[in-house]
Amino acid sequence: MELRQLEYFCRIADTGSIHEAARRLNLSQPPLSYQLRQLEEELGVRLFERGSRGVALTEAGKLLYARAESLLDYARSTRQEVSEAGRRRVLRLGVTSSTAGLLVPEIARFLARCPEVSFQLRDGASYTLLQYVLDGIIDLSVARTPLNLENVDSLPLGREPMLAVSAPSAPLPGEGPIRLEALLGRPLILYRRYEELVMAAFRRRDLAPDILCVCDDARTAIPWVEAGLAAAVFPRSMQGQCAGLSVRLLSEPELETETVLIWKKGGRLSPAAQDFLALCREGA
């Protein structure tokens, strides 16, 4: 397989059309079709089902698409890093939507020491970033438990509780930290990443919450809360994104999560990553 073939394959998958992919790649259709046939013959599988409305990925094609995107990302980041060698060092970091601000103080300290470093930042779910670390696409990533850390080394950055967030028009009762019982009787939105963690805490107390929605990104839930459709449960690091909402701490010890900095076990870190990790260890 060649990187060029993978690029062509991904564009066909993105557009669902060989004709449209050829147009976007500034190619004529026959050479693109030829490259696709070559790739399928090399792999010994059909990557697309052809139909009157275009093409759709087969199961083999879906698997290749997931891997090809990672390979192309790695090739692009490597190309940039090599081109900048001798001018600026590059540090490749990953952050989740709820941890984006956690490393900012360390990054500021790092830049004061190493002003020649530039950054490639990737954001995604902890599981996605873990795979990026294992695939070598990024050097280091912030992640949050629960997460399988068997194949990575990690540096604890801290623990944090969960928050209950509601619209100002429907504030939670009382003052100060609350228990899960206070969430009963109102619709709830849960961040899928912590759905099982939160639901297990409810089950241990023999409580049956009203779950209106489960979402993939905590930021998606904020407009729902603002509109008064439901209350939500978020990690405390999301508090800065909840301006104008009613925010209460959940005083349930088992809902605490640990934030960690991870890197591939046995992997070789770039000099910039080694320096950044050393700085983070100083403050740990």
Short mmCIF file of C-alpha atoms in Angstrom, two decimals:
data_model
loop_
_atom_site.label_atom_id
_atom_site.label_comp_id
_atom_site.label_asym_id
_atom_site.label_seq_id
_atom_site.Cartn_x
_atom_site.Cartn_y
_atom_site.Cartn_z
CA MET A 1 0.00 0.00 0.00
CA GLU A 2 1.13 3.53 -0.75
CA LEU A 3 0.15 6.63 1.17
CA ARG A 4 -1.18 8.07 -2.08
CA GLN A 5 -3.53 5.11 -2.47
CA LEU A 6 -4.76 5.52 1.10
CA GLU A 7 -5.39 9.21 0.48
CA TYR A 8 -7.40 8.38 -2.64
CA PHE A 9 -9.32 5.66 -0.80
CA CYS A 10 -10.25 8.02 2.06
CA ARG A 11 -11.46 10.73 -0.29
CA ILE A 12 -13.69 8.21 -2.10
CA ALA A 13 -15.07 7.07 1.26
CA ASP A 14 -15.65 10.67 2.39
CA THR A 15 -17.56 11.65 -0.74
CA GLY A 16 -19.29 8.33 -1.47
CA SER A 17 -18.46 8.87 -5.13
CA ILE A 18 -15.44 8.10 -7.30
CA HIS A 19 -16.43 10.92 -9.64
CA GLU A 20 -16.66 13.50 -6.84
CA ALA A 21 -13.43 12.25 -5.22
CA ALA A 22 -11.63 12.61 -8.57
CA ARG A 23 -12.93 16.17 -8.90
CA ARG A 24 -11.71 17.12 -5.41
CA LEU A 25 -8.34 15.46 -6.01
CA ASN A 26 -8.02 17.22 -9.37
CA LEU A 27 -7.73 13.88 -11.17
CA SER A 28 -9.64 12.27 -14.00
CA GLN A 29 -11.83 9.34 -12.97
CA PRO A 30 -10.03 6.45 -14.79
CA PRO A 31 -6.67 6.83 -12.94
CA LEU A 32 -8.50 7.03 -9.60
CA SER A 33 -10.54 3.91 -10.38
CA TYR A 34 -7.33 2.14 -11.41
CA GLN A 35 -5.63 3.01 -8.10
CA LEU A 36 -8.65 1.72 -6.19
CA ARG A 37 -8.58 -1.56 -8.12
CA GLN A 38 -4.86 -1.92 -7.43
CA LEU A 39 -5.47 -1.42 -3.71
CA GLU A 40 -8.31 -3.94 -3.63
CA GLU A 41 -6.25 -6.50 -5.56
CA GLU A 42 -3.29 -6.06 -3.21
CA LEU A 43 -5.48 -6.55 -0.14
CA GLY A 44 -7.57 -9.28 -1.72
CA VAL A 45 -10.89 -7.75 -0.62
CA ARG A 46 -13.58 -5.43 -1.94
CA LEU A 47 -13.45 -2.11 -0.18
CA PHE A 48 -16.63 -0.61 -1.64
CA GLU A 49 -20.05 -1.79 -2.73
CA ARG A 50 -20.96 -0.06 -5.98
CA GLY A 51 -24.50 1.20 -6.49
CA SER A 52 -26.51 3.57 -8.65
CA ARG A 53 -26.07 6.34 -6.08
CA GLY A 54 -22.34 5.92 -5.58
CA VAL A 55 -20.21 3.67 -3.40
CA ALA A 56 -20.43 2.52 0.22
CA LEU A 57 -17.74 0.97 2.40
CA THR A 58 -17.77 -2.77 2.97
CA GLU A 59 -16.86 -4.11 6.43
CA ALA A 60 -13.26 -4.49 5.23
CA GLY A 61 -13.40 -0.96 3.87
CA LYS A 62 -14.61 0.40 7.21
CA LEU A 63 -11.68 -1.24 8.98
CA LEU A 64 -9.19 0.14 6.46
CA TYR A 65 -10.75 3.61 6.69
CA ALA A 66 -10.24 3.72 10.47
CA ARG A 67 -6.61 2.66 10.12
CA ALA A 68 -5.91 4.78 7.04
CA GLU A 69 -6.99 8.01 8.72
CA SER A 70 -4.54 7.33 11.57
CA LEU A 71 -1.74 6.44 9.16
CA LEU A 72 -2.29 9.58 7.09
CA ASP A 73 -2.42 11.74 10.23
CA TYR A 74 0.85 10.20 11.38
CA ALA A 75 2.46 10.78 7.98
CA ARG A 76 1.34 14.43 7.95
CA SER A 77 2.59 15.10 11.48
CA THR A 78 5.89 13.34 10.71
CA ARG A 79 6.30 15.40 7.55
CA GLN A 80 5.76 18.61 9.50
CA GLU A 81 8.07 17.55 12.32
CA VAL A 82 10.87 16.61 9.91
CA SER A 83 10.46 19.82 7.91
CA GLU A 84 10.73 21.84 11.11
CA ALA A 85 13.75 19.91 12.41
CA GLY A 86 16.56 22.30 13.21
CA ARG A 87 14.14 25.22 13.42
CA ARG A 88 11.44 24.39 15.96
CA ARG A 89 10.88 21.29 18.03
CA VAL A 90 7.34 19.92 17.91
CA LEU A 91 5.37 18.55 20.85
CA ARG A 92 2.29 16.50 19.95
CA LEU A 93 -0.33 16.58 22.71
CA GLY A 94 -3.84 15.22 23.15
CA VAL A 95 -6.60 16.67 25.33
CA THR A 96 -10.25 15.83 25.95
CA SER A 97 -13.02 18.42 25.87
CA SER A 98 -13.18 18.42 29.66
CA THR A 99 -9.40 18.59 30.24
CA ALA A 100 -8.39 21.17 27.62
CA GLY A 101 -7.47 23.75 30.23
CA LEU A 102 -5.66 21.49 32.70
CA LEU A 103 -2.27 21.65 30.97
CA VAL A 104 -2.34 25.37 30.18
CA PRO A 105 -0.26 26.36 33.28
CA GLU A 106 2.32 23.66 32.46
CA ILE A 107 2.40 24.71 28.80
CA ALA A 108 3.00 28.32 29.84
CA ARG A 109 5.89 27.25 32.10
CA PHE A 110 7.25 25.01 29.37
CA LEU A 111 7.22 27.78 26.76
CA ALA A 112 9.06 30.06 29.19
CA ARG A 113 11.83 27.45 29.30
CA CYS A 114 11.64 26.21 25.72
CA PRO A 115 10.36 29.04 23.49
CA GLU A 116 11.53 27.21 20.35
CA VAL A 117 8.87 24.49 20.73
CA SER A 118 5.64 24.49 18.70
CA PHE A 119 2.61 22.30 19.35
CA GLN A 120 0.33 19.93 17.49
CA LEU A 121 -2.82 19.58 19.57
CA ARG A 122 -5.44 16.89 19.05
CA ASP A 123 -8.68 16.71 20.97
CA GLY A 124 -11.02 13.76 21.27
CA ALA A 125 -12.42 11.20 23.70
CA SER A 126 -9.99 9.54 26.11
CA TYR A 127 -10.31 6.22 24.23
CA THR A 128 -9.46 7.90 20.91
CA LEU A 129 -6.48 9.72 22.39
CA LEU A 130 -5.25 6.51 24.02
CA GLN A 131 -5.20 4.88 20.58
CA TYR A 132 -3.39 7.90 19.12
CA VAL A 133 -0.70 7.46 21.79
CA LEU A 134 -0.37 3.73 21.04
CA ASP A 135 -0.23 4.41 17.29
CA GLY A 136 2.49 7.06 17.73
CA ILE A 137 0.33 9.87 16.33
CA ILE A 138 0.80 11.93 19.50
CA ASP A 139 3.53 11.86 22.14
CA LEU A 140 1.54 12.57 25.29
CA SER A 141 -2.12 12.94 26.16
CA VAL A 142 -4.27 13.98 29.05
CA ALA A 143 -6.82 11.28 29.80
CA ARG A 144 -9.33 10.56 32.51
CA THR A 145 -10.20 7.34 34.29
CA PRO A 146 -11.89 4.92 34.04
CA LEU A 147 -9.52 3.88 31.24
CA ASN A 148 -7.39 0.80 30.49
CA LEU A 149 -3.83 1.96 31.17
CA GLU A 150 -2.20 -1.45 30.66
CA ASN A 151 -0.17 -0.43 27.60
CA VAL A 152 0.80 3.08 28.67
CA ASP A 153 2.79 4.74 31.40
CA SER A 154 1.03 7.50 33.28
CA LEU A 155 1.62 10.46 35.56
CA PRO A 156 -1.26 11.37 37.93
CA LEU A 157 -2.34 14.99 37.55
CA GLY A 158 -5.11 15.03 40.15
CA ARG A 159 -8.54 13.79 41.14
CA GLU A 160 -11.80 15.64 40.72
CA PRO A 161 -15.45 15.12 41.65
CA MET A 162 -18.52 15.43 39.45
CA LEU A 163 -20.87 18.39 39.20
CA ALA A 164 -24.63 18.59 38.88
CA VAL A 165 -25.58 21.43 36.51
CA SER A 166 -29.04 22.85 35.93
CA ALA A 167 -30.72 25.91 34.46
CA PRO A 168 -31.01 28.95 36.78
CA SER A 169 -34.77 28.69 36.35
CA ALA A 170 -34.69 25.18 37.87
CA PRO A 171 -31.92 25.25 40.51
CA LEU A 172 -31.13 22.22 42.62
CA PRO A 173 -32.40 22.39 46.22
CA GLY A 174 -30.44 23.64 49.23
CA GLU A 175 -26.90 24.99 49.32
CA GLY A 176 -23.45 23.42 49.10
CA PRO A 177 -22.63 19.89 47.89
CA ILE A 178 -25.54 17.58 47.11
CA ARG A 179 -26.15 13.84 46.97
CA LEU A 180 -27.47 11.84 44.04
CA GLU A 181 -30.91 11.74 45.68
CA ALA A 182 -31.27 15.45 44.90
CA LEU A 183 -31.31 14.63 41.16
CA LEU A 184 -34.36 12.40 41.36
CA GLY A 185 -37.57 13.69 39.86
CA ARG A 186 -35.95 15.71 37.08
CA PRO A 187 -34.71 14.66 33.62
CA LEU A 188 -30.95 14.09 33.39
CA ILE A 189 -28.35 14.26 30.62
CA LEU A 190 -25.31 12.02 31.03
CA TYR A 191 -21.99 12.21 29.22
CA ARG A 192 -21.61 8.75 27.65
CA ARG A 193 -18.01 8.51 28.83
CA TYR A 194 -19.27 8.40 32.46
CA GLU A 195 -22.69 6.84 31.96
CA GLU A 196 -21.78 3.52 33.58
CA LEU A 197 -19.89 5.22 36.44
CA VAL A 198 -22.88 7.43 37.31
CA MET A 199 -25.51 4.75 36.79
CA ALA A 200 -23.57 2.31 39.01
CA ALA A 201 -23.62 4.92 41.79
CA PHE A 202 -27.40 5.27 41.40
CA ARG A 203 -27.84 1.47 41.45
CA ARG A 204 -25.78 1.09 44.64
CA ARG A 205 -28.27 3.42 46.32
CA ASP A 206 -31.25 1.64 44.76
CA LEU A 207 -32.21 4.86 42.95
CA ALA A 208 -33.90 5.09 39.55
CA PRO A 209 -33.01 8.36 37.76
CA ASP A 210 -34.92 9.77 34.79
CA ILE A 211 -32.34 9.71 31.95
CA LEU A 212 -33.52 11.95 29.14
CA CYS A 213 -30.36 11.86 27.03
CA VAL A 214 -26.90 10.28 26.78
CA CYS A 215 -24.44 12.27 24.66
CA ASP A 216 -20.93 11.76 23.26
CA ASP A 217 -19.57 15.20 24.16
CA ALA A 218 -20.32 17.05 27.39
CA ARG A 219 -20.34 20.33 25.48
CA THR A 220 -23.33 19.09 23.48
CA ALA A 221 -25.41 18.90 26.67
CA ILE A 222 -24.88 22.51 27.73
CA PRO A 223 -27.52 24.06 25.38
CA TRP A 224 -30.03 21.47 26.63
CA VAL A 225 -29.33 22.50 30.22
CA GLU A 226 -29.54 26.20 29.32
CA ALA A 227 -32.96 25.58 27.77
CA GLY A 228 -34.16 23.93 30.98
CA LEU A 229 -34.73 20.55 29.31
CA ALA A 230 -32.71 18.64 31.89
CA ALA A 231 -29.96 18.74 34.47
CA ALA A 232 -26.56 17.27 33.61
CA VAL A 233 -23.67 15.53 35.36
CA PHE A 234 -20.20 16.72 34.32
CA PRO A 235 -16.60 16.47 35.58
CA ARG A 236 -15.66 19.54 37.65
CA SER A 237 -13.19 20.71 34.99
CA MET A 238 -16.25 21.55 32.83
CA GLN A 239 -17.28 24.25 35.31
CA GLY A 240 -15.64 27.03 33.30
CA GLN A 241 -17.94 26.18 30.36
CA CYS A 242 -21.08 26.39 32.52
CA ALA A 243 -21.21 30.18 33.02
CA GLY A 244 -24.71 31.35 33.87
CA LEU A 245 -25.89 27.89 34.96
CA SER A 246 -26.64 26.60 38.43
CA VAL A 247 -23.66 24.43 39.42
CA ARG A 248 -23.44 22.17 42.49
CA LEU A 249 -20.76 19.74 43.64
CA LEU A 250 -21.79 16.07 43.91
CA SER A 251 -20.50 14.73 47.22
CA GLU A 252 -20.22 11.09 46.11
CA PRO A 253 -16.63 9.78 46.57
CA GLU A 254 -17.05 6.98 43.99
CA LEU A 255 -17.84 9.54 41.30
CA GLU A 256 -14.36 11.07 41.54
CA THR A 257 -12.21 10.53 38.47
CA GLU A 258 -8.43 10.71 38.11
CA THR A 259 -6.79 12.78 35.40
CA VAL A 260 -3.49 11.39 34.10
CA LEU A 261 -0.85 12.23 31.52
CA ILE A 262 -0.18 9.13 29.41
CA TRP A 263 2.50 7.99 26.96
CA LYS A 264 3.23 4.68 25.25
CA LYS A 265 4.85 2.10 27.51
CA GLY A 266 8.33 1.30 26.24
CA GLY A 267 7.99 3.92 23.51
CA ARG A 268 10.66 6.44 22.63
CA LEU A 269 9.56 9.97 23.45
CA SER A 270 10.78 12.93 21.42
CA PRO A 271 13.19 15.29 23.23
CA ALA A 272 10.41 17.91 23.48
CA ALA A 273 8.05 15.34 25.04
CA GLN A 274 10.74 14.24 27.49
CA ASP A 275 11.32 17.84 28.55
CA PHE A 276 7.60 18.50 28.97
CA LEU A 277 7.11 15.32 30.97
CA ALA A 278 10.01 16.27 33.26
CA LEU A 279 8.41 19.66 33.89
CA CYS A 280 5.05 18.03 34.70
CA ARG A 281 6.77 15.66 37.13
CA GLU A 282 8.25 18.66 38.95
CA GLY A 283 4.77 19.90 39.72
CA ALA A 284 3.23 16.50 40.47
#
